[in-house]
mmCIF file of C-alpha atoms in Angstrom:
data_model
loop_
_atom_site.group_PDB
_atom_site.id
_atom_site.type_symbol
_atom_site.label_atom_id
_atom_site.label_comp_id
_atom_site.label_asym_id
_atom_site.label_seq_id
_atom_site.Cartn_x
_atom_site.Cartn_y
_atom_site.Cartn_z
ATOM 1 C CA ALA I 17 0.015 0.257 0.134
ATOM 2 C CA SER I 18 0.884 3.483 -0.880
ATOM 3 C CA ASN I 19 -0.160 6.927 -0.684
ATOM 4 C CA ARG I 20 3.384 7.886 -3.097
ATOM 5 C CA PRO I 21 2.797 5.484 -5.812
ATOM 6 C CA ASN I 22 4.763 7.549 -8.563
ATOM 7 C CA ALA I 23 7.997 7.556 -5.526
ATOM 8 C CA LEU I 24 7.990 4.068 -6.148
ATOM 9 C CA ASP I 25 10.876 1.967 -8.068
ATOM 10 C CA SER I 26 9.556 1.083 -11.822
ATOM 11 C CA ALA I 27 10.893 -1.462 -11.090
ATOM 12 C CA LEU I 28 8.785 -2.785 -8.384
ATOM 13 C CA ARG I 29 5.717 -2.264 -10.916
ATOM 14 C CA ARG I 30 6.518 -3.918 -14.032
ATOM 15 C CA PRO I 31 4.934 -7.807 -14.107
ATOM 16 C CA GLY I 32 5.684 -10.259 -13.130
ATOM 17 C CA ARG I 33 6.218 -8.098 -8.555
ATOM 18 C CA PHE I 34 3.432 -5.890 -8.799
ATOM 19 C CA ASP I 35 1.015 -7.229 -11.590
ATOM 20 C CA ARG I 36 -2.083 -5.951 -10.437
ATOM 21 C CA GLU I 37 -1.930 -2.002 -9.093
ATOM 22 C CA ILE I 38 -5.930 -0.736 -7.820
ATOM 23 C CA ASN I 39 -6.371 3.125 -7.722
ATOM 24 C CA ILE I 40 -7.986 3.273 -4.160
ATOM 25 C CA LYS I 41 -10.330 7.288 -4.678
ATOM 26 C CA VAL I 42 -11.813 9.855 -2.764
ATOM 27 C CA PRO I 43 -15.160 8.383 -1.472
ATOM 28 C CA SER I 44 -18.677 9.062 -2.909
ATOM 29 C CA GLN I 45 -21.205 11.560 -0.930
ATOM 30 C CA GLN I 46 -23.569 7.771 -0.394
ATOM 31 C CA GLU I 47 -19.991 6.070 0.215
ATOM 32 C CA ARG I 48 -19.787 8.890 2.957
ATOM 33 C CA LEU I 49 -22.884 8.293 4.117
ATOM 34 C CA GLU I 50 -22.337 5.207 3.673
ATOM 35 C CA ILE I 51 -19.292 4.893 5.956
ATOM 36 C CA LEU I 52 -20.446 7.634 8.447
ATOM 37 C CA GLN I 53 -23.100 5.395 9.337
ATOM 38 C CA ILE I 54 -21.141 2.950 10.512
ATOM 39 C CA HIS I 55 -18.479 5.519 12.785
ATOM 40 C CA THR I 56 -21.567 7.437 14.389
ATOM 41 C CA ARG I 57 -23.524 4.146 15.113
ATOM 42 C CA ARG I 58 -23.541 3.433 18.710
ATOM 43 C CA MET I 59 -23.411 7.346 19.357
ATOM 44 C CA PRO I 60 -27.037 8.602 21.111
ATOM 45 C CA GLY I 61 -29.226 10.797 19.900
ATOM 46 C CA ILE I 62 -27.308 10.130 15.908
ATOM 47 C CA GLU I 63 -31.056 9.616 14.370
ATOM 48 C CA ASN I 64 -32.040 13.129 14.960
ATOM 49 C CA VAL I 65 -28.456 14.219 13.443
ATOM 50 C CA ASN I 66 -29.159 14.591 9.450
ATOM 51 C CA LEU I 67 -25.760 12.186 7.925
ATOM 52 C CA GLU I 68 -27.021 13.004 4.490
ATOM 53 C CA GLU I 69 -26.553 16.705 4.608
ATOM 54 C CA LEU I 70 -23.371 15.816 5.907
ATOM 55 C CA SER I 71 -22.381 13.333 3.394
ATOM 56 C CA ARG I 72 -22.768 16.463 0.900
ATOM 57 C CA ILE I 73 -20.777 19.051 3.003
ATOM 58 C CA THR I 74 -17.801 17.056 3.266
ATOM 59 C CA HIS I 75 -15.600 16.639 -0.616
ATOM 60 C CA GLY I 76 -12.367 15.287 -0.432
ATOM 61 C CA PHE I 77 -12.962 13.182 3.260
ATOM 62 C CA VAL I 78 -11.652 9.490 2.967
ATOM 63 C CA GLY I 79 -12.367 6.685 5.783
ATOM 64 C CA ALA I 80 -10.089 8.019 8.722
ATOM 65 C CA ASP I 81 -11.072 12.076 7.877
ATOM 66 C CA LEU I 82 -14.875 11.163 9.218
ATOM 67 C CA ALA I 83 -14.291 8.719 11.271
ATOM 68 C CA ALA I 84 -11.745 11.931 13.140
ATOM 69 C CA LEU I 85 -14.936 14.132 12.401
ATOM 70 C CA GLY I 86 -16.988 11.765 14.643
ATOM 71 C CA ARG I 87 -14.741 11.502 17.525
ATOM 72 C CA GLU I 88 -15.121 15.884 17.623
ATOM 73 C CA ALA I 89 -18.468 15.760 18.156
ATOM 74 C CA ALA I 90 -18.410 13.513 20.272
ATOM 75 C CA MET I 91 -15.886 15.345 22.046
ATOM 76 C CA CYS I 92 -17.592 18.249 21.432
ATOM 77 C CA THR I 93 -20.572 16.477 22.960
ATOM 78 C CA LEU I 94 -18.359 15.554 26.351
ATOM 79 C CA ARG I 95 -16.250 19.803 26.359
ATOM 80 C CA GLU I 96 -20.147 21.186 26.711
ATOM 81 C CA LEU I 97 -21.241 18.283 30.287
ATOM 82 C CA LEU I 98 -17.754 19.211 31.863
ATOM 83 C CA PRO I 99 -19.044 22.482 33.905
ATOM 84 C CA LEU I 100 -21.774 20.147 35.125
ATOM 85 C CA ILE I 101 -19.445 17.070 36.636
ATOM 86 C CA ASP I 102 -18.900 17.371 40.311
ATOM 87 C CA TYR I 103 -15.286 15.883 40.331
ATOM 88 C CA ASP I 104 -15.560 15.034 43.889
ATOM 89 C CA GLU I 105 -18.369 12.478 43.549
ATOM 90 C CA GLU I 106 -17.822 8.897 42.252
ATOM 91 C CA THR I 107 -20.487 8.620 39.913
ATOM 92 C CA ILE I 108 -22.312 10.502 36.974
ATOM 93 C CA PRO I 109 -25.910 11.408 38.202
ATOM 94 C CA SER I 110 -27.911 10.724 35.758
ATOM 95 C CA ILE I 111 -28.874 13.515 34.869
ATOM 96 C CA VAL I 112 -25.783 14.457 32.909
ATOM 97 C CA LEU I 113 -26.651 11.146 31.159
ATOM 98 C CA GLU I 114 -30.148 12.167 29.964
ATOM 99 C CA LYS I 115 -27.558 15.442 28.203
ATOM 100 C CA LEU I 116 -25.438 12.658 26.780
ATOM 101 C CA GLU I 117 -26.486 13.017 23.358
ATOM 102 C CA VAL I 118 -24.694 13.953 20.048
ATOM 103 C CA LYS I 119 -26.391 17.036 18.001
ATOM 104 C CA GLU I 120 -25.924 18.170 14.440
ATOM 105 C CA GLU I 121 -24.343 21.498 15.663
ATOM 106 C CA GLN I 122 -21.334 19.675 17.661
ATOM 107 C CA PHE I 123 -20.622 17.526 13.618
ATOM 108 C CA PHE I 124 -20.057 21.238 12.221
ATOM 109 C CA GLU I 125 -18.527 22.676 15.209
ATOM 110 C CA ALA I 126 -16.226 19.832 14.374
ATOM 111 C CA LEU I 127 -16.177 20.232 10.791
ATOM 112 C CA LYS I 128 -14.194 23.853 12.122
ATOM 113 C CA GLU I 129 -11.168 21.615 12.866
ATOM 114 C CA ILE I 130 -11.371 18.248 10.610
ATOM 115 C CA GLN I 131 -10.133 18.784 7.216
ATOM 116 C CA PRO I 132 -10.231 16.798 4.484
ATOM 117 C CA SER I 133 -6.951 14.450 4.077
ATOM 118 C CA ALA I 134 -6.576 14.535 0.569
ATOM 119 C CA ILE I 135 -5.747 18.816 0.624
ATOM 120 C CA ARG I 136 -4.265 19.097 4.263
ATOM 121 C CA GLU I 137 -0.995 19.169 2.352
ATOM 122 C CA ILE I 138 -1.164 22.342 0.711
ATOM 123 C CA PHE I 139 -2.783 25.835 1.777
ATOM 124 C CA ILE I 140 -6.440 25.621 1.976
ATOM 125 C CA GLU I 141 -8.347 28.003 3.679
ATOM 126 C CA THR I 142 -12.012 28.090 4.781
ATOM 127 C CA PRO I 143 -13.166 31.797 3.139
ATOM 128 C CA ASN I 144 -15.879 32.201 6.360
ATOM 129 C CA ILE I 145 -16.902 36.044 3.699
ATOM 130 C CA LYS I 146 -20.685 36.059 2.205
ATOM 131 C CA TRP I 147 -22.611 37.735 0.106
ATOM 132 C CA GLU I 148 -23.604 40.142 2.852
ATOM 133 C CA ASP I 149 -19.509 41.299 3.790
ATOM 134 C CA ILE I 150 -19.482 42.745 0.356
ATOM 135 C CA GLY I 151 -21.191 46.423 -0.219
ATOM 136 C CA GLY I 152 -22.585 47.001 -3.665
ATOM 137 C CA LEU I 153 -21.181 44.694 -7.184
ATOM 138 C CA SER I 154 -24.758 42.999 -7.226
ATOM 139 C CA GLU I 155 -24.765 42.333 -10.555
ATOM 140 C CA ILE I 156 -21.400 40.726 -10.595
ATOM 141 C CA LYS I 157 -22.819 38.716 -7.936
ATOM 142 C CA GLU I 158 -25.212 37.463 -9.577
ATOM 143 C CA ARG I 159 -22.603 36.212 -12.618
ATOM 144 C CA LEU I 160 -20.600 34.455 -9.923
ATOM 145 C CA MET I 161 -23.852 32.484 -8.314
ATOM 146 C CA GLU I 162 -23.577 31.508 -12.353
ATOM 147 C CA SER I 163 -21.153 30.865 -13.828
ATOM 148 C CA VAL I 164 -19.554 29.012 -10.470
ATOM 149 C CA GLU I 165 -22.800 28.081 -7.652
ATOM 150 C CA TRP I 166 -25.217 26.427 -9.513
ATOM 151 C CA PRO I 167 -22.881 24.257 -11.633
ATOM 152 C CA LEU I 168 -21.458 23.216 -8.290
ATOM 153 C CA LYS I 169 -25.121 22.603 -6.350
ATOM 154 C CA LYS I 170 -27.624 22.652 -9.681
ATOM 155 C CA LYS I 171 -26.093 20.551 -11.547
ATOM 156 C CA GLU I 172 -29.741 18.310 -12.353
ATOM 157 C CA ASN I 173 -30.790 21.985 -13.554
ATOM 158 C CA LEU I 174 -27.830 22.636 -15.955
ATOM 159 C CA GLN I 175 -27.870 19.282 -17.021
ATOM 160 C CA ARG I 176 -31.575 19.144 -18.115
ATOM 161 C CA ILE I 177 -31.198 22.428 -20.215
ATOM 162 C CA GLY I 178 -28.269 20.859 -21.619
ATOM 163 C CA ILE I 179 -26.076 24.098 -20.513
ATOM 164 C CA ILE I 180 -22.095 23.446 -20.443
ATOM 165 C CA PRO I 181 -20.872 25.575 -17.008
ATOM 166 C CA PRO I 182 -17.595 27.385 -17.682
ATOM 167 C CA LYS I 183 -14.583 26.061 -16.752
ATOM 168 C CA GLY I 184 -12.464 29.695 -15.472
ATOM 169 C CA ILE I 185 -13.864 32.866 -15.047
ATOM 170 C CA LEU I 186 -11.658 36.231 -15.272
ATOM 171 C CA LEU I 187 -12.232 38.433 -12.848
ATOM 172 C CA TYR I 188 -9.941 42.061 -13.869
ATOM 173 C CA GLY I 189 -9.791 45.108 -12.846
ATOM 174 C CA PRO I 190 -8.772 48.318 -10.536
ATOM 175 C CA PRO I 191 -6.855 47.119 -7.086
ATOM 176 C CA GLY I 192 -8.758 47.262 -4.540
ATOM 177 C CA THR I 193 -11.834 46.623 -5.866
ATOM 178 C CA GLY I 194 -12.759 43.203 -4.437
ATOM 179 C CA LYS I 195 -11.795 40.608 -6.433
ATOM 180 C CA THR I 196 -10.277 38.627 -3.558
ATOM 181 C CA MET I 197 -13.138 39.130 -1.330
ATOM 182 C CA LEU I 198 -15.929 37.417 -4.323
ATOM 183 C CA ALA I 199 -13.434 34.835 -4.889
ATOM 184 C CA ARG I 200 -14.020 34.400 -1.318
ATOM 185 C CA ALA I 201 -17.073 35.291 -0.921
ATOM 186 C CA ILE I 202 -18.568 32.591 -3.999
ATOM 187 C CA ALA I 203 -16.853 29.553 -1.910
ATOM 188 C CA THR I 204 -18.534 30.231 0.771
ATOM 189 C CA GLU I 205 -21.244 30.600 -0.903
ATOM 190 C CA SER I 206 -21.275 27.011 -3.140
ATOM 191 C CA GLU I 207 -20.443 25.133 0.079
ATOM 192 C CA ALA I 208 -17.219 23.788 -2.327
ATOM 193 C CA ASN I 209 -13.267 23.676 -1.027
ATOM 194 C CA PHE I 210 -11.644 26.893 -1.720
ATOM 195 C CA ILE I 211 -8.102 26.535 -3.059
ATOM 196 C CA ALA I 212 -6.152 30.150 -2.701
ATOM 197 C CA ILE I 213 -3.310 30.367 -4.951
ATOM 198 C CA LYS I 214 -0.923 33.120 -5.364
ATOM 199 C CA GLY I 215 1.026 33.366 -9.015
ATOM 200 C CA PRO I 216 4.638 34.259 -7.845
ATOM 201 C CA GLU I 217 4.606 31.011 -4.900
ATOM 202 C CA LEU I 218 4.690 28.329 -8.603
ATOM 203 C CA LEU I 219 6.944 30.041 -9.028
ATOM 204 C CA SER I 220 10.492 26.939 -8.588
ATOM 205 C CA LYS I 221 14.492 28.115 -9.365
ATOM 206 C CA TRP I 222 14.537 23.715 -9.927
ATOM 207 C CA VAL I 223 13.944 23.206 -13.688
ATOM 208 C CA GLY I 224 10.873 21.058 -14.239
ATOM 209 C CA GLU I 225 9.261 22.262 -10.318
ATOM 210 C CA SER I 226 6.783 25.050 -11.371
ATOM 211 C CA GLU I 227 4.775 22.639 -13.712
ATOM 212 C CA LYS I 228 4.772 19.849 -11.141
ATOM 213 C CA ASN I 229 3.884 22.247 -8.576
ATOM 214 C CA ILE I 230 0.363 23.398 -11.261
ATOM 215 C CA ARG I 231 -0.026 19.071 -11.953
ATOM 216 C CA GLU I 232 0.342 18.524 -8.718
ATOM 217 C CA MET I 233 -1.944 21.091 -7.785
ATOM 218 C CA PHE I 234 -4.749 20.199 -10.273
ATOM 219 C CA ARG I 235 -4.514 16.132 -9.207
ATOM 220 C CA ILE I 236 -5.708 17.339 -5.666
ATOM 221 C CA ALA I 237 -7.858 19.339 -6.879
ATOM 222 C CA LYS I 238 -9.551 16.465 -8.687
ATOM 223 C CA MET I 239 -9.814 14.449 -5.151
ATOM 224 C CA ALA I 240 -11.548 17.073 -2.797
ATOM 225 C CA SER I 241 -14.091 18.286 -5.808
ATOM 226 C CA PRO I 242 -16.079 19.978 -5.663
ATOM 227 C CA VAL I 243 -13.040 22.717 -5.364
ATOM 228 C CA ILE I 244 -12.904 26.504 -6.430
ATOM 229 C CA ILE I 245 -9.048 26.828 -7.453
ATOM 230 C CA PHE I 246 -8.082 30.662 -7.286
ATOM 231 C CA PHE I 247 -5.519 32.406 -8.579
ATOM 232 C CA ASP I 248 -4.370 35.245 -7.303
ATOM 233 C CA GLU I 249 -2.300 37.345 -9.925
ATOM 234 C CA ILE I 250 -3.030 34.665 -12.849
ATOM 235 C CA ASP I 251 -0.865 37.204 -14.498
ATOM 236 C CA ALA I 252 2.437 36.026 -13.440
ATOM 237 C CA ILE I 253 2.144 32.973 -14.438
ATOM 238 C CA SER I 254 0.524 32.732 -17.715
ATOM 239 C CA GLY I 255 2.598 35.761 -19.496
ATOM 240 C CA GLY I 256 2.325 35.707 -23.773
ATOM 241 C CA ARG I 257 4.946 32.740 -24.863
ATOM 242 C CA GLY I 258 7.145 32.971 -27.861
ATOM 243 C CA GLN I 259 7.849 36.569 -26.941
ATOM 244 C CA GLY I 260 12.021 37.001 -26.834
ATOM 245 C CA MET I 261 11.710 36.920 -22.658
ATOM 246 C CA SER I 262 14.692 35.781 -20.252
ATOM 247 C CA ASP I 263 15.148 32.508 -18.657
ATOM 248 C CA GLY I 264 12.971 33.712 -15.292
ATOM 249 C CA ASN I 265 9.648 34.041 -17.650
ATOM 250 C CA ASN I 266 10.792 30.942 -19.358
ATOM 251 C CA VAL I 267 9.315 29.721 -16.666
ATOM 252 C CA SER I 268 6.265 31.590 -16.735
ATOM 253 C CA GLN I 269 5.726 30.081 -20.257
ATOM 254 C CA ARG I 270 6.792 26.356 -19.404
ATOM 255 C CA MET I 271 3.919 26.740 -16.489
ATOM 256 C CA LEU I 272 1.199 28.267 -18.886
ATOM 257 C CA SER I 273 1.525 24.990 -20.357
ATOM 258 C CA GLN I 274 0.553 23.127 -18.305
ATOM 259 C CA LEU I 275 -2.056 25.306 -16.898
ATOM 260 C CA LEU I 276 -3.533 24.807 -20.720
ATOM 261 C CA THR I 277 -2.443 21.413 -20.373
ATOM 262 C CA GLU I 278 -4.470 20.268 -17.147
ATOM 263 C CA MET I 279 -7.372 22.966 -18.485
ATOM 264 C CA ASP I 280 -7.673 21.094 -21.613
ATOM 265 C CA GLY I 281 -6.956 17.152 -20.433
ATOM 266 C CA LEU I 282 -8.414 14.304 -21.316
ATOM 267 C CA GLU I 283 -10.140 13.197 -18.886
ATOM 268 C CA PRO I 284 -12.463 16.205 -18.533
ATOM 269 C CA ILE I 285 -12.203 18.319 -14.882
ATOM 270 C CA GLN I 286 -15.711 17.432 -12.771
ATOM 271 C CA ASP I 287 -16.749 20.011 -10.756
ATOM 272 C CA ILE I 288 -13.712 22.317 -10.135
ATOM 273 C CA VAL I 289 -14.085 25.550 -11.283
ATOM 274 C CA ILE I 290 -11.189 27.543 -12.338
ATOM 275 C CA ILE I 291 -11.189 31.080 -10.722
ATOM 276 C CA GLY I 292 -8.549 34.060 -11.996
ATOM 277 C CA ALA I 293 -7.434 37.781 -10.957
ATOM 278 C CA THR I 294 -5.256 39.822 -12.130
ATOM 279 C CA ASN I 295 -4.952 43.896 -12.566
ATOM 280 C CA ARG I 296 -3.182 43.613 -16.044
ATOM 281 C CA PRO I 297 -4.993 41.423 -18.245
ATOM 282 C CA ASP I 298 -3.060 43.339 -21.226
ATOM 283 C CA LEU I 299 -0.532 40.663 -19.690
ATOM 284 C CA ILE I 300 -2.094 38.009 -19.797
ATOM 285 C CA ASP I 301 -1.596 35.035 -23.066
ATOM 286 C CA PRO I 302 -4.912 35.391 -25.437
ATOM 287 C CA ALA I 303 -4.516 31.719 -25.419
ATOM 288 C CA LEU I 304 -5.833 31.221 -22.161
ATOM 289 C CA LEU I 305 -9.123 33.240 -22.729
ATOM 290 C CA ARG I 306 -10.258 31.157 -25.069
ATOM 291 C CA PRO I 307 -13.329 29.634 -25.187
ATOM 292 C CA GLY I 308 -13.341 26.367 -23.335
ATOM 293 C CA ARG I 309 -10.403 27.705 -20.725
ATOM 294 C CA PHE I 310 -11.510 30.929 -18.922
ATOM 295 C CA ASP I 311 -15.091 30.973 -20.531
ATOM 296 C CA ARG I 312 -16.066 34.440 -18.470
ATOM 297 C CA LEU I 313 -14.258 37.236 -18.250
ATOM 298 C CA ILE I 314 -15.871 39.394 -15.948
ATOM 299 C CA GLN I 315 -14.564 43.156 -15.223
ATOM 300 C CA VAL I 316 -14.840 44.324 -11.233
ATOM 301 C CA PRO I 317 -15.289 48.122 -11.723
ATOM 302 C CA MET I 318 -14.982 50.773 -9.874
ATOM 303 C CA PRO I 319 -18.323 51.398 -7.334
ATOM 304 C CA ASP I 320 -20.700 53.318 -8.459
ATOM 305 C CA GLU I 321 -22.341 56.261 -5.596
ATOM 306 C CA LYS I 322 -24.481 53.626 -4.643
ATOM 307 C CA SER I 323 -21.904 50.498 -3.823
ATOM 308 C CA LEU I 324 -19.659 53.258 -1.508
ATOM 309 C CA VAL I 325 -23.267 53.780 0.522
ATOM 310 C CA GLN I 326 -23.884 50.282 0.556
ATOM 311 C CA ILE I 327 -19.484 49.473 1.099
ATOM 312 C CA ILE I 328 -19.404 52.114 4.164
ATOM 313 C CA ASN I 329 -22.493 50.422 5.565
ATOM 314 C CA VAL I 330 -20.742 47.288 5.951
ATOM 315 C CA HIS I 331 -17.141 48.995 7.275
ATOM 316 C CA SER I 332 -18.969 51.112 9.640
ATOM 317 C CA SER I 333 -21.587 48.341 10.808
ATOM 318 C CA SER I 334 -19.703 47.709 14.353
ATOM 319 C CA MET I 335 -18.956 51.663 14.725
ATOM 320 C CA PRO I 336 -20.947 53.552 17.332
ATOM 321 C CA LEU I 337 -21.859 57.061 14.386
ATOM 322 C CA SER I 338 -23.175 60.342 15.178
ATOM 323 C CA ASP I 339 -26.386 61.815 14.043
ATOM 324 C CA ASP I 340 -24.678 64.354 11.974
ATOM 325 C CA PHE I 341 -23.099 61.223 9.725
ATOM 326 C CA ASP I 342 -25.208 61.038 5.955
ATOM 327 C CA VAL I 343 -24.242 58.376 4.886
ATOM 328 C CA LYS I 344 -25.111 59.488 1.472
ATOM 329 C CA LYS I 345 -24.037 63.044 1.474
ATOM 330 C CA PHE I 346 -20.581 61.675 2.332
ATOM 331 C CA ALA I 347 -20.351 58.768 -0.844
ATOM 332 C CA ALA I 348 -21.027 60.854 -2.945
ATOM 333 C CA GLY I 349 -17.829 63.073 -2.486
ATOM 334 C CA LEU I 350 -15.785 59.802 -2.671
ATOM 335 C CA GLN I 351 -14.984 59.721 -6.291
ATOM 336 C CA TYR I 352 -12.406 57.388 -7.018
ATOM 337 C CA TYR I 353 -11.857 55.663 -3.588
ATOM 338 C CA THR I 354 -11.972 52.109 -4.802
ATOM 339 C CA GLY I 355 -13.626 49.810 -1.535
ATOM 340 C CA ALA I 356 -10.089 48.856 0.080
ATOM 341 C CA ASP I 357 -9.361 52.678 0.311
ATOM 342 C CA VAL I 358 -13.472 53.049 1.690
ATOM 343 C CA GLN I 359 -12.011 50.197 4.635
ATOM 344 C CA ALA I 360 -9.251 51.963 5.128
ATOM 345 C CA LEU I 361 -10.405 55.740 5.279
ATOM 346 C CA CYS I 362 -13.431 53.820 7.525
ATOM 347 C CA TYR I 363 -10.415 51.944 9.797
ATOM 348 C CA GLU I 364 -8.745 56.349 10.132
ATOM 349 C CA ALA I 365 -12.190 57.663 11.102
ATOM 350 C CA GLY I 366 -12.197 55.214 14.419
ATOM 351 C CA LEU I 367 -8.823 56.162 15.162
ATOM 352 C CA GLN I 368 -9.264 59.517 14.699
ATOM 353 C CA ALA I 369 -12.124 59.823 17.313
ATOM 354 C CA LEU I 370 -9.494 57.864 19.067
ATOM 355 C CA ARG I 371 -6.830 60.352 19.103
ATOM 356 C CA GLU I 372 -9.679 62.905 19.673
ATOM 357 C CA ASN I 373 -10.172 61.813 22.969
ATOM 358 C CA ILE I 374 -9.096 57.718 23.819
ATOM 359 C CA ASP I 375 -12.530 57.741 25.556
ATOM 360 C CA ALA I 376 -15.058 58.202 22.655
ATOM 361 C CA ASN I 377 -17.794 56.011 22.399
ATOM 362 C CA ILE I 378 -19.351 58.029 18.688
ATOM 363 C CA VAL I 379 -17.487 58.966 15.299
ATOM 364 C CA HIS I 380 -18.662 62.041 14.020
ATOM 365 C CA LEU I 381 -18.415 62.723 10.590
ATOM 366 C CA LYS I 382 -15.673 65.862 11.376
ATOM 367 C CA HIS I 383 -13.699 62.432 11.584
ATOM 368 C CA PHE I 384 -13.938 60.613 8.337
ATOM 369 C CA GLU I 385 -13.668 64.285 6.644
ATOM 370 C CA GLN I 386 -10.063 63.923 8.696
ATOM 371 C CA ALA I 387 -9.453 61.062 7.122
ATOM 372 C CA LYS I 388 -10.143 61.550 3.943
ATOM 373 C CA ASN I 389 -7.413 64.129 3.826
ATOM 374 C CA ILE I 390 -4.964 60.988 4.593
ATOM 375 C CA ILE I 391 -6.982 58.196 2.827
ATOM 376 C CA HIS I 392 -6.739 58.821 -0.979
ATOM 377 C CA PRO I 393 -8.602 57.520 -3.671
ATOM 378 C CA SER I 394 -6.420 54.996 -5.130
ATOM 379 C CA LEU I 395 -8.181 55.665 -9.082
ATOM 380 C CA ASN I 396 -7.813 58.781 -11.431
ATOM 381 C CA ASP I 397 -9.551 58.749 -15.061
ATOM 382 C CA GLN I 398 -6.438 57.790 -16.921
ATOM 383 C CA ILE I 399 -6.415 54.637 -15.425
ATOM 384 C CA LEU I 400 -9.675 53.809 -15.317
ATOM 385 C CA ASN I 401 -9.745 54.781 -19.573
ATOM 386 C CA PHE I 402 -7.479 52.255 -19.408
ATOM 387 C CA TYR I 403 -9.331 49.325 -18.225
ATOM 388 C CA ALA I 404 -12.292 50.899 -19.880
ATOM 389 C CA ASN I 405 -9.632 49.997 -23.489
ATOM 390 C CA ILE I 406 -9.449 46.969 -21.868
ATOM 391 C CA GLU I 407 -12.887 45.818 -22.344
ATOM 392 C CA ILE I 408 -14.001 47.186 -25.398
ATOM 393 C CA MET I 409 -10.108 44.821 -26.640
ATOM 394 C CA LEU I 410 -10.979 42.064 -24.626
ATOM 395 C CA ARG I 411 -15.349 42.470 -26.271
ATOM 396 C CA HIS I 412 -13.729 42.915 -30.420
ATOM 397 C CA LYS I 413 -10.657 41.170 -29.997
ATOM 398 C CA SER I 414 -8.694 41.256 -33.529
ATOM 399 C CA SER I 415 -8.260 37.908 -35.046
ATOM 400 C CA SER I 416 -4.994 37.133 -33.569
ATOM 401 C CA GLY I 417 -6.260 37.801 -30.468
ATOM 402 C CA ILE I 418 -2.734 40.012 -29.188
ATOM 403 C CA PHE I 419 -3.088 42.779 -27.615
ATOM 404 C CA ARG I 420 -1.361 45.385 -28.016
ATOM 405 C CA LYS I 421 1.321 46.152 -25.543
ATOM 406 C CA GLU I 422 2.337 49.295 -24.002
ATOM 407 C CA LYS I 423 4.117 50.798 -20.561
ATOM 408 C CA PHE I 424 1.271 51.289 -17.915
ATOM 409 C CA GLU I 425 3.785 52.225 -15.435
ATOM 410 C CA PHE I 426 0.369 53.989 -12.905
ATOM 411 C CA LEU I 427 -0.298 50.443 -12.082
#
């Protein structure tokens, strides 16, 4: 038995030695349900726990993980009862023993501690960001729901209509507009595993190691599906090919070729959605943007006045605001501010109130005005014109499909 078959000497794997190789895959939902039923059959109160729902959301869990989940849920039950036990007594009162039963919420609490083995070897993030945590961007949220959440949670509905869901979604736009937050929120809403990768993290100085990292990531993702693979700063690994680049950039070219191979592989990608984020879509190889790869190109724009009001409300929800602070009026003066700018502005306004009086219990309009003099907008007309041109180029590509290269030092 081995969980690293490729590490074995090929001489061991030839006919006459290990003739048969049996691949034991990650359990399906029905198999997870049967495993959970076995490991929880002696738990008191288990008949009131919806094991079918647990089997549905434990993507990538193997038998040992599910056994550990059951043990952790039991430990959660015991921890709740420990304060009721008198350690000076020789026996536990029957009234305490009657409360000894596992509840569904304890399994959900245990899920926060137990990770599936398939993705334990790489960085796995459990986002806790929901749509309501992101102000504005209602149209973008709707498009992401259609492209990601529907294929993962309502697959049968799409199959009934004959719709093939997109493999990849590219989020592009100015820095600070919420691209990463959107990716994390859609992972939470779709109840999928979330693998977050920054483009430069995959780079290695060893020849072939960077491509191996991409292959390994997709191998793990297939075991842990449904999963969202999020490439932040995807332009770092998807620069144009064959442009006479240096050796360092040749690594990026090889990584891009490997990424294209994984997306176009003979083995179809099931329940895996790839989301890329970049603020330099002009640097991405056009081959990555064709249908069948990154099918959906979604621009995350600068927030409008209505969105700014919602963003301020989100980031000031825990702040005690004075009656003189009119959110709509204040938002009207925040031209060129991004969501990240507004978040920093709200934080600075709170600091201004504390600097004035360390015992302050309210934030006034003047504190926001003072913060506005410190936190300046990230955007300007030059940057917005750049993204407007990019959107036109993406919508109306030339026959060659190649971007016109320019220098944009302001990004």
